[in-house]
CSV table of C-alpha atoms and ligand atoms in Angstrom, one decimal:
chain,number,residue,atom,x,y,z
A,1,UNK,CA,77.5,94.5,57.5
A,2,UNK,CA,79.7,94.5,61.0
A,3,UNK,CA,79.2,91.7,63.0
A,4,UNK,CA,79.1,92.7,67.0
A,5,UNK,CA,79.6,90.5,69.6
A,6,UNK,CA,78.7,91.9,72.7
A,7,UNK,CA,80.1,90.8,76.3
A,8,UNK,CA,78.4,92.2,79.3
A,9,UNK,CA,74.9,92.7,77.0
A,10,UNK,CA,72.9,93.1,80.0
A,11,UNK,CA,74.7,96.0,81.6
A,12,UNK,CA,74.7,100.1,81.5
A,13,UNK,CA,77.2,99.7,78.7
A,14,UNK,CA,75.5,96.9,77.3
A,15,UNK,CA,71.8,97.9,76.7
A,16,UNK,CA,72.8,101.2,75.1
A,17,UNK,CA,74.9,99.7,72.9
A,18,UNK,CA,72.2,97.3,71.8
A,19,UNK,CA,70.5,100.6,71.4
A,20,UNK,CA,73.1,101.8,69.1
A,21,UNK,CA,73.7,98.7,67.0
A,22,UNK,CA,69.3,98.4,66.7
A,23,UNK,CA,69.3,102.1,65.2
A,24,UNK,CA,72.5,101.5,62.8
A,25,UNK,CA,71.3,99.2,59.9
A,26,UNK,CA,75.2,98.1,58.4
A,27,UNK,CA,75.7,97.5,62.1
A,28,UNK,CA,74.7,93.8,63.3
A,29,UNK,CA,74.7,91.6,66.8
A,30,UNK,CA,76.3,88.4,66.1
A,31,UNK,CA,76.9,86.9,69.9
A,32,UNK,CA,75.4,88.5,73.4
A,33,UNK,CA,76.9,87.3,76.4
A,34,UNK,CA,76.3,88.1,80.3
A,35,UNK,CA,77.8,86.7,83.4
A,36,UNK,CA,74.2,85.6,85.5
A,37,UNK,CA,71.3,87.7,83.4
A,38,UNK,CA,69.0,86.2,81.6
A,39,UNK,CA,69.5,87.4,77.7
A,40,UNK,CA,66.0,86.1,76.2
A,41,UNK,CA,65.2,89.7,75.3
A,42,UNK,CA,68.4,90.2,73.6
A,43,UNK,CA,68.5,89.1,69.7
A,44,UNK,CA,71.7,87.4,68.5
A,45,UNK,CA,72.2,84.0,66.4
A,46,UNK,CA,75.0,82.9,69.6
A,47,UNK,CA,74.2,83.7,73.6
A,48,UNK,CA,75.6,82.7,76.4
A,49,UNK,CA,75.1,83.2,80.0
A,50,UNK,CA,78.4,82.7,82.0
A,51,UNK,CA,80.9,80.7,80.9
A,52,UNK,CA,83.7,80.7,78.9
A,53,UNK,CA,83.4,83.5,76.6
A,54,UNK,CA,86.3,82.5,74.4
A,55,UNK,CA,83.7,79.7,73.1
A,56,UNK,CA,81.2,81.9,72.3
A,57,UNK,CA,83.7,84.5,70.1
A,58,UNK,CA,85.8,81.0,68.4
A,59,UNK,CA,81.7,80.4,67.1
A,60,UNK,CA,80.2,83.7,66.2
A,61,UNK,CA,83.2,85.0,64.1
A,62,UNK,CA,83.0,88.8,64.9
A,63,UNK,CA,84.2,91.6,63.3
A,64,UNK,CA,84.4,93.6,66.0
A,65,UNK,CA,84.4,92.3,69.8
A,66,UNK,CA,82.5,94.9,72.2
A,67,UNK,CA,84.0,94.2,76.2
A,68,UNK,CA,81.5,95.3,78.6
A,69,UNK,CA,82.2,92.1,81.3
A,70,UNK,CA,83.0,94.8,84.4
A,71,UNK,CA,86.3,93.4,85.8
A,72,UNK,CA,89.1,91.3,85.3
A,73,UNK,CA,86.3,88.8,83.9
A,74,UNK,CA,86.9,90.3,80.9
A,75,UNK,CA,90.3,89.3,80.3
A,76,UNK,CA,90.1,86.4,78.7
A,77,UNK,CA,87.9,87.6,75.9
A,78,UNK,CA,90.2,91.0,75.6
A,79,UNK,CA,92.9,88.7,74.6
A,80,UNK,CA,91.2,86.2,72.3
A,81,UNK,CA,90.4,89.4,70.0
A,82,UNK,CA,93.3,91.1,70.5
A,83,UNK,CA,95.2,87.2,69.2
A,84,UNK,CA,93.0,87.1,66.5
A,85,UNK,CA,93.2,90.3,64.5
A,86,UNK,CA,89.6,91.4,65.2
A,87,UNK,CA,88.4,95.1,66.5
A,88,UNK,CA,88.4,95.6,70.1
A,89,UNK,CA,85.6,97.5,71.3
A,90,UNK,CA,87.2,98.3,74.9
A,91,UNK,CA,84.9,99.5,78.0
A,92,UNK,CA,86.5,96.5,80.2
A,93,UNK,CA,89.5,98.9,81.0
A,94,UNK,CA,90.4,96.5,83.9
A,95,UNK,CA,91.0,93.4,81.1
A,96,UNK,CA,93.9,96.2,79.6
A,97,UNK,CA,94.9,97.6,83.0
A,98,UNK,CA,95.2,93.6,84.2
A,99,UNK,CA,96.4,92.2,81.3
A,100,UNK,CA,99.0,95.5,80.0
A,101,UNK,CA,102.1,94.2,78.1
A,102,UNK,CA,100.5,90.9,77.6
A,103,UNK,CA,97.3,92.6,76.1
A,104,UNK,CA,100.0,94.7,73.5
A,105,UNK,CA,101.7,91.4,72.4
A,106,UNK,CA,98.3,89.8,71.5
A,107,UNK,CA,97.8,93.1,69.6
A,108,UNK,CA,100.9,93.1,67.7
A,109,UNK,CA,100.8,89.3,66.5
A,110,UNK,CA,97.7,89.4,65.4
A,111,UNK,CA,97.1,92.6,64.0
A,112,UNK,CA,93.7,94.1,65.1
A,113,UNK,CA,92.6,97.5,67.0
A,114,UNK,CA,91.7,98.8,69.8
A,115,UNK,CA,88.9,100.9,69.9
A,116,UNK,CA,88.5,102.8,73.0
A,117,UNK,CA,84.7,103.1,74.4
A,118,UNK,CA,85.9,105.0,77.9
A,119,UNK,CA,84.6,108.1,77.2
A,120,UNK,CA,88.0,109.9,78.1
A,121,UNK,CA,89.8,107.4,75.9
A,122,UNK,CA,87.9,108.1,72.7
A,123,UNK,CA,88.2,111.9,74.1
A,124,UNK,CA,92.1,111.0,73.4
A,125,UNK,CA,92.1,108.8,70.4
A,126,UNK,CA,90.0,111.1,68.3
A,127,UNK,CA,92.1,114.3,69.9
A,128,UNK,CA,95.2,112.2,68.1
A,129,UNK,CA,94.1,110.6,65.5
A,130,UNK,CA,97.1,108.2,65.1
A,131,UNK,CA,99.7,110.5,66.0
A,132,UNK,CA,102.9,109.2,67.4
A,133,UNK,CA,103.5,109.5,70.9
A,134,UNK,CA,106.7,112.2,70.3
A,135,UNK,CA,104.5,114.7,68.8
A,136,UNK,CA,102.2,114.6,72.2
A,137,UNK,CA,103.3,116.8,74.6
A,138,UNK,CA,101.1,115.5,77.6
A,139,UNK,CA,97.4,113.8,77.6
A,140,UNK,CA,95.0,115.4,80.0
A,141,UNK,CA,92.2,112.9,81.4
A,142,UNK,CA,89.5,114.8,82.9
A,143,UNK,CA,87.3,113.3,85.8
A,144,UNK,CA,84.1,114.7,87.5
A,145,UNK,CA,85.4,113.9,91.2
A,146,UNK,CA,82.5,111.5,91.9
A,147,UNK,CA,80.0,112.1,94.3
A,148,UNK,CA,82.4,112.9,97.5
A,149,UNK,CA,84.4,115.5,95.6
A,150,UNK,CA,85.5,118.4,98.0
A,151,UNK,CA,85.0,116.5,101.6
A,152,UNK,CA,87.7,115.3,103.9
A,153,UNK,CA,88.7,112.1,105.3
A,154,UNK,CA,86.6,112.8,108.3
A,155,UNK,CA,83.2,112.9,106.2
A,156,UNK,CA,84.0,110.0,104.3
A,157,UNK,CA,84.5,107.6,107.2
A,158,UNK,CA,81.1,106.6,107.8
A,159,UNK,CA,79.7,107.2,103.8
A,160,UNK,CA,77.4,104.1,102.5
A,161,UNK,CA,76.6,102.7,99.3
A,162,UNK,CA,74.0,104.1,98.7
A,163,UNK,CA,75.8,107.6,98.9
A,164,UNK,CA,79.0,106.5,96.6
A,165,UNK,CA,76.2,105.0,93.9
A,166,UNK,CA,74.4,108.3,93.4
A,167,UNK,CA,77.2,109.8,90.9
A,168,UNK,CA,77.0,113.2,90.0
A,169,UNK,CA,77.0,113.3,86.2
A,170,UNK,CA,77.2,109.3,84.4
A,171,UNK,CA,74.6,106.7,85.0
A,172,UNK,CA,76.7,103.2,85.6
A,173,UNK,CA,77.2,99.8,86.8
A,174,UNK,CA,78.0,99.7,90.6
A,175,UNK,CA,81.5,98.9,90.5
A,176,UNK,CA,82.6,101.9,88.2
A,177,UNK,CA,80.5,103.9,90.0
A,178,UNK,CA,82.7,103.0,93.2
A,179,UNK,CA,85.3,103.1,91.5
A,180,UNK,CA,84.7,106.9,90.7
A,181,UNK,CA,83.8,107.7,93.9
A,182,UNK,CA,87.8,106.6,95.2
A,183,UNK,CA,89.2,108.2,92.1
A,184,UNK,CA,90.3,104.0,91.3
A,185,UNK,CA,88.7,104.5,88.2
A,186,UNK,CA,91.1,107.7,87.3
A,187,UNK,CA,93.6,105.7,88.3
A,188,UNK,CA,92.9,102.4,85.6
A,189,UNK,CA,92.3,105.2,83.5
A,190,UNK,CA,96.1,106.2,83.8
A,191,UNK,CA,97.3,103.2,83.6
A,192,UNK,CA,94.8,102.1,80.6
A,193,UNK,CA,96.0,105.6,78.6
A,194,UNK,CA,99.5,104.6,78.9
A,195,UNK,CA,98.8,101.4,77.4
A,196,UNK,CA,96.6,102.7,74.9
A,197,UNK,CA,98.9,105.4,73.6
A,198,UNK,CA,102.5,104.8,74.4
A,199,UNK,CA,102.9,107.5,76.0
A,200,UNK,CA,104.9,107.9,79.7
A,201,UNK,CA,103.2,108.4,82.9
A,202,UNK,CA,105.1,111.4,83.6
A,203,UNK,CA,103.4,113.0,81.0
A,204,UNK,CA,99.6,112.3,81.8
A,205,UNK,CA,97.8,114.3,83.6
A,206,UNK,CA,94.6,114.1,85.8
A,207,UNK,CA,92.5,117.3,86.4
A,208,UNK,CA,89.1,117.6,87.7
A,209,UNK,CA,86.1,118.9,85.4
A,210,UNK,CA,82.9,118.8,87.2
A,211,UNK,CA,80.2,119.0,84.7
A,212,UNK,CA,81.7,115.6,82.8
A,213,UNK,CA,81.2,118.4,79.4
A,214,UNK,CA,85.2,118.1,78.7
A,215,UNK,CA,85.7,113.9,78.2
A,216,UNK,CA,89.7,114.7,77.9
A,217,UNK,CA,92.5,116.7,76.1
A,218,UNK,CA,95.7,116.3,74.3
A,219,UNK,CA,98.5,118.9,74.9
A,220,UNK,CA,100.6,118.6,71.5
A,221,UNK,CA,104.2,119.3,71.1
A,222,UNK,CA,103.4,123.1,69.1
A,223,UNK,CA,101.9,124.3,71.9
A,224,UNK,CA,97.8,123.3,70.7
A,225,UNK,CA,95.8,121.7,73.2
A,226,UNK,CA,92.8,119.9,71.2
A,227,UNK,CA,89.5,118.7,73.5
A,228,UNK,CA,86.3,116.4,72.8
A,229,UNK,CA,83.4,118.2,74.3
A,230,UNK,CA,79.8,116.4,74.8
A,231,UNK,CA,77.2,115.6,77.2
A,232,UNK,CA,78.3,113.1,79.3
A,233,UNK,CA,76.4,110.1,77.7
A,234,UNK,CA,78.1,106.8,76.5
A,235,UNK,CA,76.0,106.2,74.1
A,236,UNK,CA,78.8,108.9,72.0
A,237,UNK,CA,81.9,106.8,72.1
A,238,UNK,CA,79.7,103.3,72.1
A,239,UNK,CA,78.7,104.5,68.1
A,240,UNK,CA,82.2,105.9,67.6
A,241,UNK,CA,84.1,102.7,68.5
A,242,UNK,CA,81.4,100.5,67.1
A,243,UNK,CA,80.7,102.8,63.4
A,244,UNK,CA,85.1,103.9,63.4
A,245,UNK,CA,86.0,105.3,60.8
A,246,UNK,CA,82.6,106.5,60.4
A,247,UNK,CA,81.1,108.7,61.9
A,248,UNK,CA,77.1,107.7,62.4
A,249,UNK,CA,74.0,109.7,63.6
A,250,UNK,CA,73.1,109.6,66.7
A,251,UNK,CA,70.0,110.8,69.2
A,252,UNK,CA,73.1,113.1,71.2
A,253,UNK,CA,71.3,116.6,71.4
A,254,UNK,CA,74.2,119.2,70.5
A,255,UNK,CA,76.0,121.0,72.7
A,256,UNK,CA,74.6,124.3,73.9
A,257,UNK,CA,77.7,126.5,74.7
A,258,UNK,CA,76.1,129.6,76.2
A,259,UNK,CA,74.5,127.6,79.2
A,260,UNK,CA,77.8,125.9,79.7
A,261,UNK,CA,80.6,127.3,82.3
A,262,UNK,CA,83.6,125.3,82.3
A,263,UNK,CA,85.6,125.0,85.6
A,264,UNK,CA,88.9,122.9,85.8
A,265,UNK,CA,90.6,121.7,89.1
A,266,UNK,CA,92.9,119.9,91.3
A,267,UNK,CA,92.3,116.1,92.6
A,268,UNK,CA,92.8,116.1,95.8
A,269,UNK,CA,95.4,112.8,96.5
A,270,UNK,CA,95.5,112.8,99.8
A,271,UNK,CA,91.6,112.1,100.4
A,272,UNK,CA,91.6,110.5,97.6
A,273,UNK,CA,94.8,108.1,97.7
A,274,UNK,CA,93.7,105.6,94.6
A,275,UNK,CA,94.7,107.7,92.1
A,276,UNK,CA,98.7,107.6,93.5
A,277,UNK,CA,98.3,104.3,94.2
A,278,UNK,CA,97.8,103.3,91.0
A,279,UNK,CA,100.1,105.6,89.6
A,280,UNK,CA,102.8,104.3,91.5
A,281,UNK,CA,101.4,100.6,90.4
A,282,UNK,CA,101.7,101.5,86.9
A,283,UNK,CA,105.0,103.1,87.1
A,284,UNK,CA,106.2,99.7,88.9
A,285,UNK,CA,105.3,98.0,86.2
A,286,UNK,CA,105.0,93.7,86.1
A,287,UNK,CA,102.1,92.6,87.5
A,288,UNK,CA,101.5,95.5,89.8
A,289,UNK,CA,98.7,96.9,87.8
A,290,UNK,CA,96.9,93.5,87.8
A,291,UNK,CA,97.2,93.8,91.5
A,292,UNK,CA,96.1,97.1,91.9
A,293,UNK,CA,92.7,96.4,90.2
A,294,UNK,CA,92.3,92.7,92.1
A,295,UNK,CA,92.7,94.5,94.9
A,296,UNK,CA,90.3,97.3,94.3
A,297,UNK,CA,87.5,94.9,93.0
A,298,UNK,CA,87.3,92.6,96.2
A,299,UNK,CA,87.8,96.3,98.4
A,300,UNK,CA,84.6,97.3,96.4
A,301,UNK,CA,82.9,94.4,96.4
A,302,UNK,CA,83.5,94.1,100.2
A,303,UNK,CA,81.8,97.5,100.2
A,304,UNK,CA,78.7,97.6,98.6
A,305,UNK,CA,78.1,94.8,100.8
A,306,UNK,CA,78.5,96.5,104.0
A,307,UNK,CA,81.5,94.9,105.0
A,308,UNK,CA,84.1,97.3,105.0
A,309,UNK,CA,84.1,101.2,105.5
A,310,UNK,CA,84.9,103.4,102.6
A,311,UNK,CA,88.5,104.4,103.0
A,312,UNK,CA,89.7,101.0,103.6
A,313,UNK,CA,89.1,100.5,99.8
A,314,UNK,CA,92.1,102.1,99.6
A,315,UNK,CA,94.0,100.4,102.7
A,316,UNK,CA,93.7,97.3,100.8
A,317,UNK,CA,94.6,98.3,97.8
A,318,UNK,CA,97.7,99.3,99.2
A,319,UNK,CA,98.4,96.5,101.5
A,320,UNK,CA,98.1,94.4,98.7
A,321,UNK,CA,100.6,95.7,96.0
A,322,UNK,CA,102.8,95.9,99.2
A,323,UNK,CA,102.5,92.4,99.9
A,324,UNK,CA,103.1,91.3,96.5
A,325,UNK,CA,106.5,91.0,94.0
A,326,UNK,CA,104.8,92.3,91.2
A,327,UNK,CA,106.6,90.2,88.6
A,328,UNK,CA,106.0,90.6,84.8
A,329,UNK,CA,103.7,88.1,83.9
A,330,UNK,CA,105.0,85.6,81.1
A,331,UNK,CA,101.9,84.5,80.1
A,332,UNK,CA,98.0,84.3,80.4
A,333,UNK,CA,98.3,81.4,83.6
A,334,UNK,CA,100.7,83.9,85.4
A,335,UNK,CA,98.7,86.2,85.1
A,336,UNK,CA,95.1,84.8,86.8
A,337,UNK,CA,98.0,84.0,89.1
A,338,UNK,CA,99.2,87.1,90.2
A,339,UNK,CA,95.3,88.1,90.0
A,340,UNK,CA,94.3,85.3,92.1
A,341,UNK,CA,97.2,85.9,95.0
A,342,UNK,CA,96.1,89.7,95.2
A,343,UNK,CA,92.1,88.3,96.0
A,344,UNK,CA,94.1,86.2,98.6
A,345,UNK,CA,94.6,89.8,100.7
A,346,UNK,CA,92.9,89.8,103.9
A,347,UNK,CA,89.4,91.7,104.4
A,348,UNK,CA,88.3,92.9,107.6
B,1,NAD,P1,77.5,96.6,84.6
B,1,NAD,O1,77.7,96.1,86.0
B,1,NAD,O2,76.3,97.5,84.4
B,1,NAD,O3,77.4,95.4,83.6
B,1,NAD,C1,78.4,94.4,83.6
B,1,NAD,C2,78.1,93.4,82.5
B,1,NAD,O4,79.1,92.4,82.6
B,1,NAD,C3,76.7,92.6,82.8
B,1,NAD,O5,76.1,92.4,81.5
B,1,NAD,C4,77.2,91.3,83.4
B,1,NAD,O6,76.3,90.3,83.2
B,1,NAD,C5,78.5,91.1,82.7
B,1,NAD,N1,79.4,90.2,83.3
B,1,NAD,C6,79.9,90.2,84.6
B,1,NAD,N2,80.7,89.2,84.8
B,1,NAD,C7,80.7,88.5,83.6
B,1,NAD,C8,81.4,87.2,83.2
B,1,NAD,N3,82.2,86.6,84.1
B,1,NAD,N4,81.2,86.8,82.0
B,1,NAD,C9,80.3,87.5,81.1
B,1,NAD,N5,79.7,88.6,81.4
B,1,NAD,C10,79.9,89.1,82.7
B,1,NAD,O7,78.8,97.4,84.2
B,1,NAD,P2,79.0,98.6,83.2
B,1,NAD,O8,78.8,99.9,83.9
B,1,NAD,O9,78.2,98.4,82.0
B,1,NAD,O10,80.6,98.5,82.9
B,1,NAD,C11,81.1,97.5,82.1
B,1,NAD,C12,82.6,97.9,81.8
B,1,NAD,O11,82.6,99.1,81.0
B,1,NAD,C13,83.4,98.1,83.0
B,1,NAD,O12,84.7,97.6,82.8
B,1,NAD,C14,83.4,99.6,83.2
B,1,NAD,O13,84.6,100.1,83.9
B,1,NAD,C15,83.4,100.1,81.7
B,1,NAD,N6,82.9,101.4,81.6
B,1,NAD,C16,81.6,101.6,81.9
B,1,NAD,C17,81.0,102.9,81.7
B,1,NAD,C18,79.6,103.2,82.0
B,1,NAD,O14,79.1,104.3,81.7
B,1,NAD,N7,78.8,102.3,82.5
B,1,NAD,C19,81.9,103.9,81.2
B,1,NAD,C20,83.2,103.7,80.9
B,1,NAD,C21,83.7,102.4,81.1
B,2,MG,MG1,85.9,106.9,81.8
């Protein structure tokens, strides 16, 4: 029997991977936590409703740790598992994009894995099953575009919530759902496959796939270029992180090749500036990636309130890792530092 403990049990990730762990019978929830929900329909021995989730994971004794907490809330609990040995069951990308060198240390003392739940990241990890990062020859994430794919500046000025939410292809929480709307969540995507995988920014690659049918690719040294295909539906790499190495059943309906027509493309950077932001955050290094993604979450909180247009997402993002030294965190306190300084930015 695997003991779960899932954080974030009452969101998009969350439900359907109560789903998965209710229809796997060696797979079992031992902790459920949410940040404001109420869990009383969720079945687990430990649950906790904000709070410190480290408390909840030192009593539940998991054997694998599934982070679904959207944002840098998560990073506390990324690290605790990562410190002690156990699986890591990642959606939180912003916890490994935050956290980065810190979140590898953790990993090397004590010992345990990440398992990546981003669908593009187990798209990668099952593409390379282990291999070393000089037999890749570039990693190729794939991203729908997000609802505004193909408009200009000038028809993205006035666009509302309500317009970014309605995303082409995945059904998510609002904030990744934003987030794919800027291209911000290509860009912690970049940053969170270089961490992942050792492997350079210079050799990963971003390229546009509309349908969501091609979750990523792996260019290898000889020239092969190996791709997970699926229907976009996380419910995929929630059973593959969560049943690794197995491979379990699950309700997925198989592919059917002759309706599909798969087109590639461009993103377009300059409507979309996120995505070089955060490149050029994650090249910098330090703490810069941290500030990238505390900047982008109060831009998009800011937003789905109705307090700030669209693009300036983006403006503050940038003003931010502008305004800040980026300095390589030592520790877990410098880091909710440099976190908590990036909030600091000022939002129209
Ligand atoms: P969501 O908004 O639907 O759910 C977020 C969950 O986190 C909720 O259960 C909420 O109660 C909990 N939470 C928030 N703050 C918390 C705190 N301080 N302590 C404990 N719990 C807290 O978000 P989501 O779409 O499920 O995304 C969760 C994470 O998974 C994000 O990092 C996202 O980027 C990543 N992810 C999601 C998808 C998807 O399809 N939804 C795909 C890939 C990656
Ligand atoms: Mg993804």
């Amino acid at each position: 029997m695997k003991r779960v403990a899932l954080l974030g049990a009452t969101g998009s990730i969350g439900r359907q991977a109560i789903e998965i762990v209710e229809a796997q019978p060696e797979l079992e929830l031992c902790a459920a936590a949410s940040g404001s929900s109420p869990l009383d329909d969720v079945d687990a021995p430990f649950k906790q409703v904000g709070g410190d989730l480290t408390e909840l994971l030192d009593q539940a004794d998991p054997d694998v740790v599934l982070n679904a907490v959207v944002g840098f809330a998560g990073v506390h609990a990324t690290l605790w598992t990562l410190e002690h040995g156990v699986d890591l069951a990642l959606a939180n990308k912003e916890s490994l994009v935050a956290a980065g060198d810190l979140a590898l240390d953790a990993q090397r003392r004590g010992g345990g894995r990440i398992l990546p739940v981003d669908s593009e990241h187990s798209a990668l990890f099952q593409c390379l099953e282990g291999r070393e990062p000089e037999q890749v020859d570039s990693l190729v994430l794939t991203g729908s575009g997000g609802p505004f794919r193909g408009r200009t500046r000038d028809e993205l000025t006035a666009v509302t919530p309500e317009e970014a939410l309605a995303h082409p292809t995945w059904r998510m929480g609002p904030k990744i759902t934003v987030d794919s709307a800027t291209l911000a969540n290509k860009g912690l995507e970049l940053i969170e496959a270089h961490f992942l995988f050792a492997v350079p920014y210079e050799r990963i690659e971003v390229v546009l796939q509309p349908t969501s049918i091609v979750h990523s690719l792996v260019r290898f040294r000889d020239g092969a270029a190996l791709a997970h295909l699926g229907y976009p539906d996380m419910r995929a790499p929630i059973s593959y992180a969560l049943t690794y190495p197995e491979r379990a059943a699950t309700p997925l309906a198989p592919l059917d090749l002759t309706s599909l027509s798969l087109v590639f493309e461009e993103p377009d950077v300059e409507t979309f500036p996120m995505l070089a932001l955060a490149r050029e955050a994650g090249e910098k290094g330090g703490t810069y990636p941290c500030v990238f993604n505390a900047a982008n979450e109060v831009g998009v909180a800011a937003f789905l309130e109705g307090r700030l247009p669209f693009l300036a997402i983006a403006e503050i993002v940038a003003d931010a890792l502008e305004r800040a030294d980026g300095a390589p965190a030592r520790d877990l306190a410098d880091l909710v530092e440099a976190d908590r300084a990036a909030r600091a930015i000022p939002v129209a």
